[in-house]
mmCIF file of C-alpha atoms in Angstrom:
data_model
loop_
_atom_site.group_PDB
_atom_site.id
_atom_site.type_symbol
_atom_site.label_atom_id
_atom_site.label_comp_id
_atom_site.label_asym_id
_atom_site.label_seq_id
_atom_site.Cartn_x
_atom_site.Cartn_y
_atom_site.Cartn_z
ATOM 1 C CA GLU R 243 0.801 -113.264 6.211
ATOM 2 C CA VAL R 244 -0.988 -110.782 4.419
ATOM 3 C CA GLN R 245 -1.245 -107.347 6.125
ATOM 4 C CA LEU R 246 -2.093 -103.781 5.202
ATOM 5 C CA LEU R 247 -2.146 -101.018 7.492
ATOM 6 C CA GLU R 248 -4.013 -97.825 6.462
ATOM 7 C CA SER R 249 -3.795 -93.939 7.413
ATOM 8 C CA GLY R 250 -3.882 -90.385 7.375
ATOM 9 C CA GLY R 251 -7.134 -90.444 7.733
ATOM 10 C CA GLY R 252 -8.661 -87.051 9.449
ATOM 11 C CA LEU R 253 -11.319 -84.478 10.178
ATOM 12 C CA VAL R 254 -10.478 -82.050 6.749
ATOM 13 C CA GLN R 255 -12.249 -79.257 5.218
ATOM 14 C CA PRO R 256 -14.527 -79.538 2.550
ATOM 15 C CA GLY R 257 -12.663 -78.221 0.028
ATOM 16 C CA GLY R 258 -9.129 -79.449 1.336
ATOM 17 C CA SER R 259 -6.934 -82.205 0.795
ATOM 18 C CA LEU R 260 -5.702 -85.725 2.311
ATOM 19 C CA ARG R 261 -3.291 -88.622 1.492
ATOM 20 C CA LEU R 262 -3.892 -91.697 2.739
ATOM 21 C CA SER R 263 -1.093 -94.517 3.209
ATOM 22 C CA CYS R 264 -1.518 -98.522 3.140
ATOM 23 C CA ALA R 265 1.572 -100.207 4.166
ATOM 24 C CA ALA R 266 1.713 -103.535 3.052
ATOM 25 C CA SER R 267 4.000 -106.654 4.894
ATOM 26 C CA GLY R 268 3.672 -110.385 4.222
ATOM 27 C CA PHE R 269 3.361 -110.691 0.294
ATOM 28 C CA THR R 270 5.611 -109.685 -3.101
ATOM 29 C CA PHE R 271 4.061 -106.701 -3.099
ATOM 30 C CA SER R 272 4.790 -105.611 -6.449
ATOM 31 C CA SER R 273 3.275 -108.770 -7.701
ATOM 32 C CA TYR R 274 0.408 -107.642 -7.193
ATOM 33 C CA ALA R 275 -2.116 -105.275 -8.160
ATOM 34 C CA MET R 276 -4.069 -102.635 -5.930
ATOM 35 C CA SER R 277 -7.605 -101.606 -4.585
ATOM 36 C CA TRP R 278 -9.011 -98.720 -2.806
ATOM 37 C CA VAL R 279 -12.641 -98.867 -1.410
ATOM 38 C CA ARG R 280 -14.803 -97.028 0.848
ATOM 39 C CA GLN R 281 -17.627 -97.056 2.922
ATOM 40 C CA ALA R 282 -19.346 -94.224 4.174
ATOM 41 C CA PRO R 283 -20.818 -94.643 7.961
ATOM 42 C CA GLY R 284 -23.526 -97.114 7.984
ATOM 43 C CA LYS R 285 -23.677 -97.802 3.798
ATOM 44 C CA GLY R 286 -22.524 -100.278 1.582
ATOM 45 C CA LEU R 287 -19.064 -100.723 0.170
ATOM 46 C CA GLU R 288 -18.337 -97.793 -3.258
ATOM 47 C CA TRP R 289 -14.647 -98.885 -5.451
ATOM 48 C CA VAL R 290 -12.817 -96.246 -5.172
ATOM 49 C CA SER R 291 -9.965 -96.484 -8.000
ATOM 50 C CA GLY R 292 -7.451 -99.562 -8.485
ATOM 51 C CA ILE R 293 -3.710 -99.764 -9.738
ATOM 52 C CA SER R 294 -1.407 -102.030 -11.807
ATOM 53 C CA ALA R 295 1.354 -104.192 -9.951
ATOM 54 C CA ASN R 296 3.779 -101.584 -12.433
ATOM 55 C CA GLY R 297 1.671 -99.305 -11.186
ATOM 56 C CA ALA R 298 1.102 -98.403 -14.888
ATOM 57 C CA SER R 299 -2.300 -98.732 -15.362
ATOM 58 C CA THR R 300 -4.225 -96.424 -13.081
ATOM 59 C CA TYR R 301 -8.022 -96.361 -12.620
ATOM 60 C CA TYR R 302 -11.010 -94.292 -11.069
ATOM 61 C CA ALA R 303 -15.211 -93.975 -9.930
ATOM 62 C CA ASP R 304 -16.509 -91.903 -12.371
ATOM 63 C CA SER R 305 -17.094 -90.209 -8.288
ATOM 64 C CA VAL R 306 -13.637 -89.438 -7.673
ATOM 65 C CA LYS R 307 -11.862 -89.114 -11.171
ATOM 66 C CA GLY R 308 -10.062 -85.644 -11.485
ATOM 67 C CA ARG R 309 -9.815 -85.909 -7.616
ATOM 68 C CA PHE R 310 -8.418 -88.643 -6.039
ATOM 69 C CA THR R 311 -4.807 -90.466 -7.524
ATOM 70 C CA ILE R 312 -3.631 -94.004 -7.007
ATOM 71 C CA SER R 313 -0.217 -94.521 -6.959
ATOM 72 C CA ARG R 314 1.939 -96.685 -5.714
ATOM 73 C CA ASP R 315 5.500 -97.456 -3.937
ATOM 74 C CA ASN R 316 6.974 -100.591 -4.383
ATOM 75 C CA SER R 317 10.256 -100.009 -2.825
ATOM 76 C CA ARG R 318 8.291 -99.214 -0.054
ATOM 77 C CA ASN R 319 6.163 -101.383 -0.075
ATOM 78 C CA THR R 320 3.452 -99.012 -0.081
ATOM 79 C CA LEU R 321 0.016 -97.682 -1.338
ATOM 80 C CA TYR R 322 -1.099 -94.112 -1.918
ATOM 81 C CA MET R 323 -4.534 -91.852 -2.772
ATOM 82 C CA GLN R 324 -4.257 -88.120 -2.803
ATOM 83 C CA MET R 325 -6.877 -86.880 -2.435
ATOM 84 C CA ASN R 326 -8.227 -83.279 -3.654
ATOM 85 C CA SER R 327 -10.974 -80.878 -3.604
ATOM 86 C CA LEU R 328 -12.740 -83.188 -0.528
ATOM 87 C CA THR R 329 -17.209 -83.026 -0.725
ATOM 88 C CA ALA R 330 -18.959 -84.439 2.850
ATOM 89 C CA GLY R 331 -19.524 -87.456 0.270
ATOM 90 C CA ASP R 332 -16.348 -88.142 0.532
ATOM 91 C CA THR R 333 -17.000 -89.018 4.121
ATOM 92 C CA ALA R 334 -16.277 -92.752 4.446
ATOM 93 C CA VAL R 335 -14.018 -95.367 6.209
ATOM 94 C CA TYR R 336 -11.836 -95.913 3.549
ATOM 95 C CA TYR R 337 -9.868 -99.654 2.602
ATOM 96 C CA CYS R 338 -7.182 -100.796 0.735
ATOM 97 C CA ALA R 339 -7.420 -103.998 -0.622
ATOM 98 C CA LYS R 340 -4.703 -106.042 -2.397
ATOM 99 C CA ASN R 341 -6.095 -107.974 -5.854
ATOM 100 C CA VAL R 342 -5.631 -111.062 -6.972
ATOM 101 C CA TYR R 343 -3.984 -110.652 -9.698
ATOM 102 C CA ASP R 344 -1.515 -107.838 -10.948
ATOM 103 C CA TYR R 345 -3.966 -106.619 -12.749
ATOM 104 C CA VAL R 346 -7.215 -105.155 -11.867
ATOM 105 C CA TRP R 347 -10.424 -105.987 -13.954
ATOM 106 C CA GLY R 348 -11.381 -109.068 -13.321
ATOM 107 C CA SER R 349 -8.867 -109.521 -10.236
ATOM 108 C CA TYR R 350 -11.162 -110.007 -6.746
ATOM 109 C CA LEU R 351 -9.675 -108.298 -3.915
ATOM 110 C CA VAL R 352 -8.408 -111.098 -1.696
ATOM 111 C CA SER R 353 -7.238 -109.587 1.602
ATOM 112 C CA TRP R 354 -8.259 -106.234 3.654
ATOM 113 C CA GLY R 355 -7.079 -103.681 6.147
ATOM 114 C CA GLN R 356 -9.127 -102.438 9.022
ATOM 115 C CA GLY R 357 -9.466 -99.145 7.158
ATOM 116 C CA THR R 358 -9.330 -95.386 8.391
ATOM 117 C CA LEU R 359 -11.427 -93.303 8.572
ATOM 118 C CA ALA R 360 -11.903 -89.372 6.392
ATOM 119 C CA THR R 361 -14.283 -86.696 7.820
ATOM 120 C CA VAL R 362 -14.356 -84.143 5.651
ATOM 121 C CA SER R 363 -17.146 -81.624 7.738
ATOM 122 C CA SER R 364 -16.510 -77.261 8.506
ATOM 123 C CA GLU I 56 -22.370 -99.699 -15.308
ATOM 124 C CA ILE I 57 -24.165 -102.767 -13.801
ATOM 125 C CA VAL I 58 -26.234 -102.676 -10.609
ATOM 126 C CA LEU I 59 -26.158 -105.353 -8.478
ATOM 127 C CA THR I 60 -29.430 -105.708 -6.632
ATOM 128 C CA GLN I 61 -29.399 -107.491 -3.700
ATOM 129 C CA SER I 62 -32.046 -109.027 -1.466
ATOM 130 C CA PRO I 63 -34.074 -109.068 1.339
ATOM 131 C CA GLY I 64 -32.188 -106.370 2.274
ATOM 132 C CA THR I 65 -32.805 -108.240 6.290
ATOM 133 C CA LEU I 66 -32.573 -112.375 6.648
ATOM 134 C CA SER I 67 -33.781 -113.104 10.372
ATOM 135 C CA LEU I 68 -32.681 -116.544 10.702
ATOM 136 C CA SER I 69 -31.977 -118.964 13.630
ATOM 137 C CA PRO I 70 -28.873 -120.554 14.681
ATOM 138 C CA GLY I 71 -28.246 -124.121 12.153
ATOM 139 C CA GLU I 72 -30.798 -122.631 9.642
ATOM 140 C CA ARG I 73 -30.635 -122.244 5.800
ATOM 141 C CA ALA I 74 -29.282 -118.533 4.532
ATOM 142 C CA THR I 75 -30.709 -117.726 1.070
ATOM 143 C CA LEU I 76 -29.201 -114.318 -0.524
ATOM 144 C CA SER I 77 -29.837 -113.184 -4.250
ATOM 145 C CA CYS I 78 -27.877 -110.784 -6.092
ATOM 146 C CA ARG I 79 -29.310 -109.619 -9.326
ATOM 147 C CA ALA I 80 -27.733 -107.851 -11.745
ATOM 148 C CA SER I 81 -29.049 -106.143 -14.617
ATOM 149 C CA GLN I 82 -26.675 -107.380 -17.235
ATOM 150 C CA SER I 83 -24.924 -109.864 -17.914
ATOM 151 C CA VAL I 84 -21.941 -110.591 -15.605
ATOM 152 C CA SER I 85 -18.532 -110.811 -17.335
ATOM 153 C CA SER I 86 -17.141 -114.930 -16.997
ATOM 154 C CA SER I 87 -18.894 -115.031 -13.732
ATOM 155 C CA TYR I 88 -16.772 -112.275 -12.851
ATOM 156 C CA LEU I 89 -19.219 -112.560 -9.288
ATOM 157 C CA ALA I 90 -17.554 -111.801 -5.777
ATOM 158 C CA TRP I 91 -19.575 -112.309 -2.472
ATOM 159 C CA TYR I 92 -17.472 -110.951 0.962
ATOM 160 C CA GLN I 93 -18.896 -111.485 4.656
ATOM 161 C CA GLN I 94 -18.937 -107.833 6.947
ATOM 162 C CA LYS I 95 -19.231 -107.942 10.540
ATOM 163 C CA PRO I 96 -19.400 -105.119 12.241
ATOM 164 C CA GLY I 97 -16.361 -102.885 12.948
ATOM 165 C CA GLN I 98 -14.278 -105.262 10.785
ATOM 166 C CA ALA I 99 -13.283 -105.198 7.530
ATOM 167 C CA PRO I 100 -14.944 -107.201 4.658
ATOM 168 C CA ARG I 101 -13.940 -110.605 4.080
ATOM 169 C CA LEU I 102 -13.594 -112.081 0.715
ATOM 170 C CA LEU I 103 -15.722 -115.400 0.806
ATOM 171 C CA ILE I 104 -16.234 -116.984 -2.675
ATOM 172 C CA TYR I 105 -14.906 -116.133 -5.657
ATOM 173 C CA GLY I 106 -16.581 -116.664 -9.924
ATOM 174 C CA ALA I 107 -19.992 -116.647 -8.671
ATOM 175 C CA SER I 108 -18.820 -120.263 -7.360
ATOM 176 C CA SER I 109 -15.265 -120.905 -5.868
ATOM 177 C CA ARG I 110 -14.257 -121.018 -2.155
ATOM 178 C CA ALA I 111 -11.583 -118.559 -0.448
ATOM 179 C CA THR I 112 -9.352 -120.210 1.233
ATOM 180 C CA GLY I 113 -9.991 -121.147 4.812
ATOM 181 C CA ILE I 114 -13.789 -120.731 4.613
ATOM 182 C CA PRO I 115 -16.135 -123.636 5.531
ATOM 183 C CA ASP I 116 -17.871 -125.962 2.966
ATOM 184 C CA ARG I 117 -21.230 -124.718 4.848
ATOM 185 C CA PHE I 118 -20.917 -121.355 2.121
ATOM 186 C CA SER I 119 -21.568 -122.434 -1.366
ATOM 187 C CA GLY I 120 -22.022 -120.038 -4.608
ATOM 188 C CA SER I 121 -24.119 -120.508 -7.779
ATOM 189 C CA GLY I 122 -24.889 -118.368 -10.720
ATOM 190 C CA SER I 123 -24.479 -116.759 -14.064
ATOM 191 C CA GLY I 124 -25.235 -114.061 -16.235
ATOM 192 C CA THR I 125 -27.670 -112.160 -14.226
ATOM 193 C CA ASP I 126 -28.487 -114.743 -11.194
ATOM 194 C CA PHE I 127 -26.625 -115.703 -7.720
ATOM 195 C CA THR I 128 -26.951 -117.061 -4.718
ATOM 196 C CA LEU I 129 -24.922 -117.954 -1.727
ATOM 197 C CA ILE I 130 -26.282 -120.312 0.396
ATOM 198 C CA ILE I 131 -25.330 -120.656 4.466
ATOM 199 C CA SER I 132 -26.430 -123.880 4.722
ATOM 200 C CA ARG I 133 -26.607 -124.454 8.714
ATOM 201 C CA LEU I 134 -25.726 -120.422 10.349
ATOM 202 C CA GLU I 135 -23.442 -120.686 13.356
ATOM 203 C CA PRO I 136 -23.524 -117.924 15.762
ATOM 204 C CA GLU I 137 -20.221 -116.489 13.738
ATOM 205 C CA ASP I 138 -22.273 -116.397 10.361
ATOM 206 C CA PHE I 139 -24.250 -113.293 11.312
ATOM 207 C CA ALA I 140 -23.448 -110.572 9.643
ATOM 208 C CA VAL I 141 -23.469 -107.984 6.101
ATOM 209 C CA TYR I 142 -22.813 -110.192 2.937
ATOM 210 C CA TYR I 143 -22.591 -108.153 -0.152
ATOM 211 C CA CYS I 144 -22.286 -109.745 -3.920
ATOM 212 C CA HIS I 145 -19.718 -107.802 -6.253
ATOM 213 C CA GLN I 146 -18.630 -107.384 -9.780
ATOM 214 C CA TYR I 147 -14.983 -107.399 -10.864
ATOM 215 C CA SER I 148 -15.448 -106.895 -14.172
ATOM 216 C CA PRO I 149 -15.540 -102.944 -15.325
ATOM 217 C CA PRO I 150 -16.456 -100.443 -13.895
ATOM 218 C CA TRP I 151 -16.336 -102.649 -10.607
ATOM 219 C CA THR I 152 -20.213 -102.494 -8.550
ATOM 220 C CA PHE I 153 -21.305 -103.968 -5.569
ATOM 221 C CA GLY I 154 -24.485 -104.970 -4.580
ATOM 222 C CA GLN I 155 -26.111 -102.497 -1.083
ATOM 223 C CA GLY I 156 -26.064 -105.692 0.776
ATOM 224 C CA THR I 157 -28.120 -108.451 2.734
ATOM 225 C CA LYS I 158 -27.534 -108.482 7.004
ATOM 226 C CA VAL I 159 -28.237 -111.837 8.473
ATOM 227 C CA GLU I 160 -29.616 -111.675 12.185
ATOM 228 C CA ILE I 161 -30.809 -113.320 14.276
ATOM 229 C CA LYS I 162 -34.136 -113.780 14.707
#
C-alpha cells in the first residue's frame, strides 16, 4: 500500500523559511515523479511543484518560482520542499503526491498524503 | 495557462439521484489530459478519473467521465451517501491547473 507522510509544517513569520518532507513507502520511490500541491484554508487545489523520478527535472508554479526548491533523496525515499521568503499567501495545507509515471507533465496524481499545514503569520 | 471553470459551484441532490458536473477549459486540453478528484472534509483528494474517461483503480462504475477539447463532464449515476464531497477537475499538461471545485451536498 502506498503511504506518503508529510512533515515539517508549522507557524513561521513572514519572510521566514520552512522545509517540508514527505516520507514514501509501499512503492519503488525512485521510479516515480513526485509533486507538491497546496490548498489554502477553505480554498481549492493549487499545483506548486513537480520533480522527475531521477530528480533531473524540476518544475514550479510561477507563484513560487525562485522561492521554493523541490528535491528528493531516492536513497531515503523522501521528497522535500524548501520554502523561503514566505508570505501570508503561502499559508496552506501542502500535499505530497505520487505521479503515475517517472515524468511530471502528462502524468496525473495517483496517490496523495494527508498533508501538512504551513501557516505564515506574525 | 489553461483556466478550468467548474459548474455549478454547488449541487444539492438526494441519495439515489444523478449528479452531472461540468469542467470547461479556456483552451483545448492536450491528449485529454484531464483528471477528476474527490475530496471529503479533512481528507486528501482521491483520484477518480484520468484521461478524461478512465476510472482509477477501485473506483465504482457509478462514476464516469467524458469529454474532450474544452468540455468535460463527470457523472455520478446514483449518489451514495459517501459521494457527498467536493470534486475537482485537473488538467495535467504544463503548467498544471485545477478547477475551483464543485460541492455536491445533500439536499
